Amino acid sequence: EASEVLSRAIELAPNYVPAIYELTRAIFNSPVRDQAAEFDEKDRRARALVDRMVELAPDSSYANGWLSTFALEEGDLQVAALYRERAVAGAVDSDLYLQQAMAARFLAQLGRLKEAAALARYVVDRDPACISCVSSLSYILRQAGSHREAAETLEKLRKWRDLSARMYWNMGVAWLVAGEPGKSLEYFDKTWPGNRELGKMLALHDLGRVDEFEAEFSKLRKDPETHPESIARIYAWTGQNDLAFEYIERTVDREGPGIVLSLSTDLYEPIKSDSRWQNLLSRYDVAEEDLARIRFNPKLPAEVEAALAGK
C-alpha cells in the first residue's frame, strides 16, 4: 500500500527526493518469496530509484545513505563507510537522528561497540518515536551480549504502537538468545512467513520439543525455495557445526561476499569458537583486524564525544 501511494506522489512530483527515498525503503523492505527473480527485481527497482536520488541530490543523506547500504551488501566496507559519513554530514533536521542511528549501527558492525552504544542511546533519548533508531539500539545491545535489555528496549514500543513483522522477528531473537524460548515463540508467530517458520524451529528446539522441531526442520530442508542461510542458522544454533559451515558456504556462493559481515549475529554464537569461523571471516576480510583498518569517522554530537571521553 505504501508503494502505491508513494508511486502516485512521485507521479505528481517527480523530483521530490523524500518520496523517492521512502519508495526505495518500501520496495527494499517488502517481503517476497525466496525466489532469485523476485529479489533481483526488488534490487533493480531500488537501485534505479537511488540513481534518481543521486541525480537530483548527490550530497543528500537520502542518496548517500542508500549508496552506503548497497556498498555494504557488495562487501566494500571502506566505500560503505565513506558514504555513511556523507549521509550523516548531509542530513537535514528531519533526517538527522535516523542517519546518526544508522552510523551507530555501522560502528557496531565494525566492532566499535562503545561508540555505537553511546551514539544510539543519544539518538533514542532525543527521538524515541524513531522506530529505526530504537531498532538500531536494540541491535547494538544484542551485539554487545545484552540480550534482555535489547528485548526490553523493543518491548517499550508496544505500549504505544503496533510493531512490524521485522520488529517481532528482532524481539523473538533477542528473547531466544536471552534464554526465554517460550516468549520468543510468541513473537516469532507474528513475523512474516519464512522467518516465522525459522524462528519457530529455533524456539521449539530450545523448549525441548524435539519431535516437533525435527518434523518442521525436515519440511524446511526439503523445500527447494528455502534459503540456505536459514538452514545454516538452524544448524549453527543447534550445534551441528559441519553442516552449518556447509550451508554458510552455499549462502556465500549465492549472495556474494557481502553477506559474510551480516552473518556475525548472535544466532551463530554457538559456532564462533570453531576455528572455521575465524577462517571464514579472514577469507572475506571481515575479521577483527580487517574491520579495525576501516576508516570511519562520522561527526558525533558534542554530548557523545564528551561521554566517550569520560567528561
mmCIF file of C-alpha atoms in Angstrom:
data_model
loop_
_atom_site.group_PDB
_atom_site.id
_atom_site.type_symbol
_atom_site.label_atom_id
_atom_site.label_comp_id
_atom_site.label_asym_id
_atom_site.label_seq_id
_atom_site.Cartn_x
_atom_site.Cartn_y
_atom_site.Cartn_z
ATOM 1 C CA GLU A 1 0.000 0.000 0.000
ATOM 2 C CA ALA A 2 2.836 2.376 0.857
ATOM 3 C CA SER A 3 4.472 1.696 -2.509
ATOM 4 C CA GLU A 4 1.259 2.527 -4.351
ATOM 5 C CA VAL A 5 0.751 5.818 -2.514
ATOM 6 C CA LEU A 6 4.394 6.839 -2.891
ATOM 7 C CA SER A 7 4.405 5.965 -6.589
ATOM 8 C CA ARG A 8 1.416 8.255 -7.023
ATOM 9 C CA ALA A 9 3.200 11.011 -5.094
ATOM 10 C CA ILE A 10 6.193 10.744 -7.428
ATOM 11 C CA GLU A 11 3.899 10.948 -10.445
ATOM 12 C CA LEU A 12 2.644 14.266 -9.085
ATOM 13 C CA ALA A 13 6.087 15.499 -8.012
ATOM 14 C CA PRO A 14 8.807 13.586 -9.910
ATOM 15 C CA ASN A 15 11.680 15.475 -8.284
ATOM 16 C CA TYR A 16 10.543 15.205 -4.654
ATOM 17 C CA VAL A 17 13.500 13.324 -3.181
ATOM 18 C CA PRO A 18 11.954 12.369 0.215
ATOM 19 C CA ALA A 19 9.177 10.491 -1.592
ATOM 20 C CA ILE A 20 11.709 8.701 -3.807
ATOM 21 C CA TYR A 21 13.650 7.773 -0.667
ATOM 22 C CA GLU A 22 10.567 6.389 1.086
ATOM 23 C CA LEU A 23 9.530 4.410 -2.003
ATOM 24 C CA THR A 24 13.011 2.890 -2.126
ATOM 25 C CA ARG A 25 12.632 1.876 1.520
ATOM 26 C CA ALA A 26 9.186 0.388 0.924
ATOM 27 C CA ILE A 27 10.450 -1.675 -2.005
ATOM 28 C CA PHE A 28 13.643 -2.763 -0.245
ATOM 29 C CA ASN A 29 11.758 -3.922 2.869
ATOM 30 C CA SER A 30 8.844 -5.614 1.124
ATOM 31 C CA PRO A 31 8.696 -9.362 1.829
ATOM 32 C CA VAL A 32 8.954 -11.774 -1.083
ATOM 33 C CA ARG A 33 9.026 -15.490 -1.532
ATOM 34 C CA ASP A 34 12.541 -16.877 -1.590
ATOM 35 C CA GLN A 35 12.983 -16.715 -5.336
ATOM 36 C CA ALA A 36 16.015 -15.177 -7.023
ATOM 37 C CA ALA A 37 13.959 -13.453 -9.725
ATOM 38 C CA GLU A 38 11.885 -11.569 -7.148
ATOM 39 C CA PHE A 39 14.961 -10.453 -5.238
ATOM 40 C CA ASP A 40 16.622 -9.331 -8.465
ATOM 41 C CA GLU A 41 13.563 -7.288 -9.426
ATOM 42 C CA LYS A 42 13.445 -5.641 -5.998
ATOM 43 C CA ASP A 43 17.121 -4.810 -6.264
ATOM 44 C CA ARG A 44 16.739 -3.413 -9.789
ATOM 45 C CA ARG A 45 13.841 -1.149 -8.805
ATOM 46 C CA ALA A 46 15.571 0.090 -5.652
ATOM 47 C CA ARG A 47 18.831 0.861 -7.430
ATOM 48 C CA ALA A 48 17.022 2.746 -10.193
ATOM 49 C CA LEU A 49 15.403 4.967 -7.567
ATOM 50 C CA VAL A 50 18.736 5.544 -5.841
ATOM 51 C CA ASP A 51 20.258 6.549 -9.190
ATOM 52 C CA ARG A 52 17.479 9.125 -9.464
ATOM 53 C CA MET A 53 18.255 10.463 -5.964
ATOM 54 C CA VAL A 54 21.946 10.736 -6.841
ATOM 55 C CA GLU A 55 20.999 12.690 -9.943
ATOM 56 C CA LEU A 56 18.685 15.067 -8.054
ATOM 57 C CA ALA A 57 20.513 15.446 -4.713
ATOM 58 C CA PRO A 58 24.010 13.913 -4.791
ATOM 59 C CA ASP A 59 25.040 15.403 -1.422
ATOM 60 C CA SER A 60 21.882 14.430 0.427
ATOM 61 C CA SER A 61 21.621 11.905 3.241
ATOM 62 C CA TYR A 62 18.951 10.166 1.196
ATOM 63 C CA ALA A 63 21.281 9.321 -1.694
ATOM 64 C CA ASN A 64 24.418 8.658 0.332
ATOM 65 C CA GLY A 65 22.642 6.508 2.886
ATOM 66 C CA TRP A 66 21.427 4.149 0.192
ATOM 67 C CA LEU A 67 24.798 4.129 -1.567
ATOM 68 C CA SER A 68 26.305 3.028 1.741
ATOM 69 C CA THR A 69 23.737 0.244 2.087
ATOM 70 C CA PHE A 70 24.487 -1.090 -1.392
ATOM 71 C CA ALA A 71 28.258 -0.886 -0.876
ATOM 72 C CA LEU A 72 27.864 -2.857 2.344
ATOM 73 C CA GLU A 73 25.860 -5.514 0.515
ATOM 74 C CA GLU A 74 28.659 -5.791 -2.029
ATOM 75 C CA GLY A 75 31.265 -6.243 0.691
ATOM 76 C CA ASP A 76 33.108 -2.943 0.177
ATOM 77 C CA LEU A 77 33.249 -1.692 3.761
ATOM 78 C CA GLN A 78 35.528 1.263 3.123
ATOM 79 C CA VAL A 79 33.235 2.638 0.419
ATOM 80 C CA ALA A 80 30.230 1.982 2.654
ATOM 81 C CA ALA A 81 31.956 3.927 5.439
ATOM 82 C CA LEU A 82 32.636 6.878 3.145
ATOM 83 C CA TYR A 83 29.009 7.109 2.024
ATOM 84 C CA ARG A 84 27.748 6.677 5.591
ATOM 85 C CA GLU A 85 29.918 9.604 6.736
ATOM 86 C CA ARG A 86 28.500 11.702 3.904
ATOM 87 C CA ALA A 87 24.963 10.686 4.847
ATOM 88 C CA VAL A 88 25.442 11.968 8.400
ATOM 89 C CA ALA A 89 27.104 15.160 7.168
ATOM 90 C CA GLY A 90 24.321 15.832 4.652
ATOM 91 C CA ALA A 91 21.385 15.067 6.969
ATOM 92 C CA VAL A 92 18.760 17.750 7.480
ATOM 93 C CA ASP A 93 16.980 18.156 10.826
ATOM 94 C CA SER A 94 14.127 15.791 9.977
ATOM 95 C CA ASP A 95 16.555 13.035 8.955
ATOM 96 C CA LEU A 96 19.479 13.656 11.306
ATOM 97 C CA TYR A 97 18.616 11.212 14.081
ATOM 98 C CA LEU A 98 17.919 8.388 11.640
ATOM 99 C CA GLN A 99 21.268 8.912 9.926
ATOM 100 C CA GLN A 100 23.048 9.009 13.276
ATOM 101 C CA ALA A 101 21.308 5.767 14.234
ATOM 102 C CA MET A 102 22.492 4.134 11.015
ATOM 103 C CA ALA A 103 26.017 5.374 11.729
ATOM 104 C CA ALA A 104 25.778 3.814 15.194
ATOM 105 C CA ARG A 105 24.740 0.510 13.642
ATOM 106 C CA PHE A 106 27.696 0.655 11.253
ATOM 107 C CA LEU A 107 30.056 1.352 14.167
ATOM 108 C CA ALA A 108 28.714 -1.810 15.806
ATOM 109 C CA GLN A 109 29.311 -3.817 12.650
ATOM 110 C CA LEU A 110 32.910 -2.636 12.753
ATOM 111 C CA GLY A 111 33.162 -3.845 16.353
ATOM 112 C CA ARG A 112 33.274 -0.341 17.869
ATOM 113 C CA LEU A 113 30.531 -1.121 20.357
ATOM 114 C CA LYS A 114 31.260 1.564 22.962
ATOM 115 C CA GLU A 115 30.939 4.354 20.391
ATOM 116 C CA ALA A 116 27.945 2.651 18.819
ATOM 117 C CA ALA A 117 26.040 2.349 22.085
ATOM 118 C CA ALA A 118 26.778 5.933 23.144
ATOM 119 C CA LEU A 119 25.538 7.341 19.833
ATOM 120 C CA ALA A 120 22.488 5.064 19.684
ATOM 121 C CA ARG A 121 21.398 5.977 23.228
ATOM 122 C CA TYR A 122 21.846 9.677 22.447
ATOM 123 C CA VAL A 123 19.568 9.328 19.411
ATOM 124 C CA VAL A 124 16.839 7.327 21.163
ATOM 125 C CA ASP A 125 16.812 9.750 24.097
ATOM 126 C CA ARG A 126 16.001 12.555 21.654
ATOM 127 C CA ASP A 127 13.737 10.728 19.212
ATOM 128 C CA PRO A 128 12.106 7.763 20.983
ATOM 129 C CA ALA A 129 9.452 7.564 18.246
ATOM 130 C CA CYS A 130 12.052 6.762 15.567
ATOM 131 C CA ILE A 131 11.483 3.031 15.086
ATOM 132 C CA SER A 132 14.690 2.531 13.118
ATOM 133 C CA CYS A 133 16.619 4.353 15.862
ATOM 134 C CA VAL A 134 15.211 2.106 18.594
ATOM 135 C CA SER A 135 15.841 -0.932 16.411
ATOM 136 C CA SER A 136 19.472 0.109 15.917
ATOM 137 C CA LEU A 137 19.963 0.467 19.673
ATOM 138 C CA SER A 138 18.474 -2.978 20.226
ATOM 139 C CA TYR A 139 20.772 -4.442 17.551
ATOM 140 C CA ILE A 140 23.817 -2.879 19.206
ATOM 141 C CA LEU A 141 22.789 -4.238 22.617
ATOM 142 C CA ARG A 142 22.462 -7.695 21.068
ATOM 143 C CA GLN A 143 25.935 -7.410 19.549
ATOM 144 C CA ALA A 144 27.231 -6.476 22.999
ATOM 145 C CA GLY A 145 25.545 -9.521 24.542
ATOM 146 C CA SER A 146 22.877 -7.549 26.427
ATOM 147 C CA HIS A 147 20.002 -9.597 25.039
ATOM 148 C CA ARG A 148 17.450 -8.992 27.766
ATOM 149 C CA GLU A 149 17.997 -5.234 27.576
ATOM 150 C CA ALA A 150 17.760 -5.459 23.782
ATOM 151 C CA ALA A 151 14.398 -7.199 24.011
ATOM 152 C CA GLU A 152 13.089 -4.840 26.687
ATOM 153 C CA THR A 153 14.107 -1.858 24.536
ATOM 154 C CA LEU A 154 11.807 -3.123 21.789
ATOM 155 C CA GLU A 155 9.090 -4.078 24.279
ATOM 156 C CA LYS A 156 8.674 -0.400 25.195
ATOM 157 C CA LEU A 157 7.434 0.314 21.687
ATOM 158 C CA ARG A 158 4.430 -1.986 22.171
ATOM 159 C CA LYS A 159 2.939 0.416 24.702
ATOM 160 C CA TRP A 160 2.038 2.928 22.031
ATOM 161 C CA ARG A 161 2.132 1.370 18.561
ATOM 162 C CA ASP A 162 1.728 -1.781 16.534
ATOM 163 C CA LEU A 163 5.010 -3.412 15.558
ATOM 164 C CA SER A 164 6.081 -4.594 12.140
ATOM 165 C CA ALA A 165 6.861 -8.189 11.277
ATOM 166 C CA ARG A 166 10.554 -7.262 11.228
ATOM 167 C CA MET A 167 10.377 -5.879 14.766
ATOM 168 C CA TYR A 168 8.638 -9.009 16.031
ATOM 169 C CA TRP A 169 11.446 -11.056 14.486
ATOM 170 C CA ASN A 170 14.047 -8.940 16.289
ATOM 171 C CA MET A 171 12.173 -9.331 19.579
ATOM 172 C CA GLY A 172 11.918 -13.074 19.086
ATOM 173 C CA VAL A 173 15.652 -13.436 18.501
ATOM 174 C CA ALA A 174 16.527 -11.237 21.471
ATOM 175 C CA TRP A 175 14.340 -13.268 23.841
ATOM 176 C CA LEU A 176 15.575 -16.555 22.363
ATOM 177 C CA VAL A 177 19.221 -15.691 22.973
ATOM 178 C CA ALA A 178 18.300 -14.297 26.390
ATOM 179 C CA GLY A 179 17.151 -17.812 27.277
ATOM 180 C CA GLU A 180 13.370 -17.385 27.035
ATOM 181 C CA PRO A 181 12.299 -19.530 24.069
ATOM 182 C CA GLY A 182 8.659 -19.586 25.202
ATOM 183 C CA LYS A 183 8.408 -15.823 24.923
ATOM 184 C CA SER A 184 10.352 -15.830 21.656
ATOM 185 C CA LEU A 185 7.889 -18.330 20.155
ATOM 186 C CA GLU A 186 5.053 -15.895 20.816
ATOM 187 C CA TYR A 187 6.823 -13.162 18.846
ATOM 188 C CA PHE A 188 8.079 -15.370 16.041
ATOM 189 C CA ASP A 189 4.458 -16.269 15.351
ATOM 190 C CA LYS A 190 3.822 -12.608 14.451
ATOM 191 C CA THR A 191 6.615 -12.194 11.932
ATOM 192 C CA TRP A 192 6.431 -12.862 8.197
ATOM 193 C CA PRO A 193 6.290 -16.318 6.553
ATOM 194 C CA GLY A 194 9.722 -17.871 6.184
ATOM 195 C CA ASN A 195 11.147 -16.185 9.242
ATOM 196 C CA ARG A 196 8.098 -17.348 11.187
ATOM 197 C CA GLU A 197 8.933 -20.979 10.462
ATOM 198 C CA LEU A 198 12.646 -20.426 11.084
ATOM 199 C CA GLY A 199 12.080 -18.761 14.440
ATOM 200 C CA LYS A 200 9.546 -21.363 15.471
ATOM 201 C CA MET A 201 12.057 -24.145 14.878
ATOM 202 C CA LEU A 202 14.749 -22.422 16.935
ATOM 203 C CA ALA A 203 12.302 -21.924 19.810
ATOM 204 C CA LEU A 204 10.953 -25.488 19.619
ATOM 205 C CA HIS A 205 14.497 -26.819 19.818
ATOM 206 C CA ASP A 206 15.272 -24.802 22.936
ATOM 207 C CA LEU A 207 11.960 -25.778 24.521
ATOM 208 C CA GLY A 208 12.936 -29.437 24.149
ATOM 209 C CA ARG A 209 10.057 -30.166 21.779
ATOM 210 C CA VAL A 210 12.353 -32.333 19.671
ATOM 211 C CA ASP A 211 9.766 -34.232 17.618
ATOM 212 C CA GLU A 212 8.053 -31.001 16.510
ATOM 213 C CA PHE A 213 11.421 -29.434 15.738
ATOM 214 C CA GLU A 214 12.562 -32.377 13.627
ATOM 215 C CA ALA A 215 9.268 -32.513 11.704
ATOM 216 C CA GLU A 216 9.380 -28.791 10.907
ATOM 217 C CA PHE A 217 13.069 -28.825 10.025
ATOM 218 C CA SER A 218 12.607 -31.789 7.700
ATOM 219 C CA LYS A 219 9.960 -29.873 5.745
ATOM 220 C CA LEU A 220 12.176 -26.801 5.568
ATOM 221 C CA ARG A 221 15.165 -28.753 4.212
ATOM 222 C CA LYS A 222 13.046 -30.381 1.506
ATOM 223 C CA ASP A 223 11.526 -27.118 0.293
ATOM 224 C CA PRO A 224 13.504 -26.036 -2.817
ATOM 225 C CA GLU A 225 12.684 -22.382 -2.100
ATOM 226 C CA THR A 226 14.332 -22.387 1.340
ATOM 227 C CA HIS A 227 17.268 -20.002 1.516
ATOM 228 C CA PRO A 228 20.476 -21.839 2.500
ATOM 229 C CA GLU A 229 21.196 -19.230 5.177
ATOM 230 C CA SER A 230 18.006 -20.216 7.005
ATOM 231 C CA ILE A 231 19.261 -23.794 7.194
ATOM 232 C CA ALA A 232 22.733 -22.591 8.218
ATOM 233 C CA ARG A 233 21.268 -20.676 11.174
ATOM 234 C CA ILE A 234 19.425 -23.722 12.461
ATOM 235 C CA TYR A 235 22.449 -25.995 12.169
ATOM 236 C CA ALA A 236 24.600 -23.355 13.884
ATOM 237 C CA TRP A 237 22.139 -22.763 16.727
ATOM 238 C CA THR A 238 21.716 -26.482 17.332
ATOM 239 C CA GLY A 239 25.476 -27.115 17.385
ATOM 240 C CA GLN A 240 25.812 -29.042 14.116
ATOM 241 C CA ASN A 241 28.966 -27.249 13.025
ATOM 242 C CA ASP A 242 29.918 -29.217 9.903
ATOM 243 C CA LEU A 243 26.503 -28.740 8.323
ATOM 244 C CA ALA A 244 26.338 -25.124 9.460
ATOM 245 C CA PHE A 245 29.560 -24.260 7.628
ATOM 246 C CA GLU A 246 28.455 -26.218 4.566
ATOM 247 C CA TYR A 247 25.305 -24.096 4.298
ATOM 248 C CA ILE A 248 27.168 -20.885 5.061
ATOM 249 C CA GLU A 249 29.374 -21.595 2.041
ATOM 250 C CA ARG A 250 26.270 -22.196 -0.058
ATOM 251 C CA THR A 251 24.923 -18.856 1.135
ATOM 252 C CA VAL A 252 28.117 -17.010 0.154
ATOM 253 C CA ASP A 253 28.102 -18.701 -3.249
ATOM 254 C CA ARG A 254 24.563 -17.491 -3.790
ATOM 255 C CA GLU A 255 24.683 -13.993 -2.262
ATOM 256 C CA GLY A 256 28.303 -12.960 -2.727
ATOM 257 C CA PRO A 257 30.972 -11.973 -0.185
ATOM 258 C CA GLY A 258 28.989 -9.005 1.114
ATOM 259 C CA ILE A 259 26.759 -11.378 3.067
ATOM 260 C CA VAL A 260 29.566 -12.549 5.373
ATOM 261 C CA LEU A 261 29.583 -9.487 7.649
ATOM 262 C CA SER A 262 25.832 -9.805 8.249
ATOM 263 C CA LEU A 263 26.331 -13.416 9.361
ATOM 264 C CA SER A 264 28.038 -12.242 12.553
ATOM 265 C CA THR A 265 24.814 -12.280 14.549
ATOM 266 C CA ASP A 266 24.061 -13.908 17.866
ATOM 267 C CA LEU A 267 22.318 -16.831 16.166
ATOM 268 C CA TYR A 268 25.768 -18.011 15.047
ATOM 269 C CA GLU A 269 27.243 -17.689 18.532
ATOM 270 C CA PRO A 270 27.438 -21.472 19.130
ATOM 271 C CA ILE A 271 29.893 -21.965 16.236
ATOM 272 C CA LYS A 272 32.068 -18.875 16.700
ATOM 273 C CA SER A 273 34.551 -20.805 18.826
ATOM 274 C CA ASP A 274 35.157 -23.157 15.871
ATOM 275 C CA SER A 275 38.397 -22.260 14.058
ATOM 276 C CA ARG A 276 36.490 -22.346 10.766
ATOM 277 C CA TRP A 277 34.554 -19.255 11.826
ATOM 278 C CA GLN A 278 37.661 -17.080 12.066
ATOM 279 C CA ASN A 279 38.967 -18.607 8.841
ATOM 280 C CA LEU A 280 35.708 -17.602 7.137
ATOM 281 C CA LEU A 281 35.923 -14.020 8.408
ATOM 282 C CA SER A 282 39.583 -13.717 7.407
ATOM 283 C CA ARG A 283 38.959 -15.121 3.944
ATOM 284 C CA TYR A 284 36.432 -12.350 3.241
ATOM 285 C CA ASP A 285 38.355 -9.555 5.019
ATOM 286 C CA VAL A 286 35.893 -9.058 7.880
ATOM 287 C CA ALA A 287 37.947 -10.455 10.744
ATOM 288 C CA GLU A 288 38.533 -8.137 13.722
ATOM 289 C CA GLU A 289 41.880 -6.929 12.374
ATOM 290 C CA ASP A 290 40.325 -6.203 8.968
ATOM 291 C CA LEU A 291 37.476 -4.185 10.477
ATOM 292 C CA ALA A 292 39.951 -2.178 12.565
ATOM 293 C CA ARG A 293 41.511 -0.884 9.343
ATOM 294 C CA ILE A 294 38.262 0.633 8.065
ATOM 295 C CA ARG A 295 38.370 4.420 8.343
ATOM 296 C CA PHE A 296 35.017 5.636 9.626
ATOM 297 C CA ASN A 297 34.750 8.923 11.453
ATOM 298 C CA PRO A 298 31.197 10.275 11.352
ATOM 299 C CA LYS A 299 30.606 13.621 13.009
ATOM 300 C CA LEU A 300 29.440 12.827 16.545
ATOM 301 C CA PRO A 301 27.345 15.161 18.707
ATOM 302 C CA ALA A 302 29.330 17.032 21.346
ATOM 303 C CA GLU A 303 27.456 15.199 24.117
ATOM 304 C CA VAL A 304 28.526 11.833 22.722
ATOM 305 C CA GLU A 305 32.133 12.956 22.328
ATOM 306 C CA ALA A 306 32.116 14.102 25.954
ATOM 307 C CA ALA A 307 30.599 10.853 27.185
ATOM 308 C CA LEU A 308 33.195 8.797 25.330
ATOM 309 C CA ALA A 309 35.951 10.968 26.762
ATOM 310 C CA GLY A 310 34.590 10.384 30.268
ATOM 311 C CA LYS A 311 33.764 14.047 30.855
#
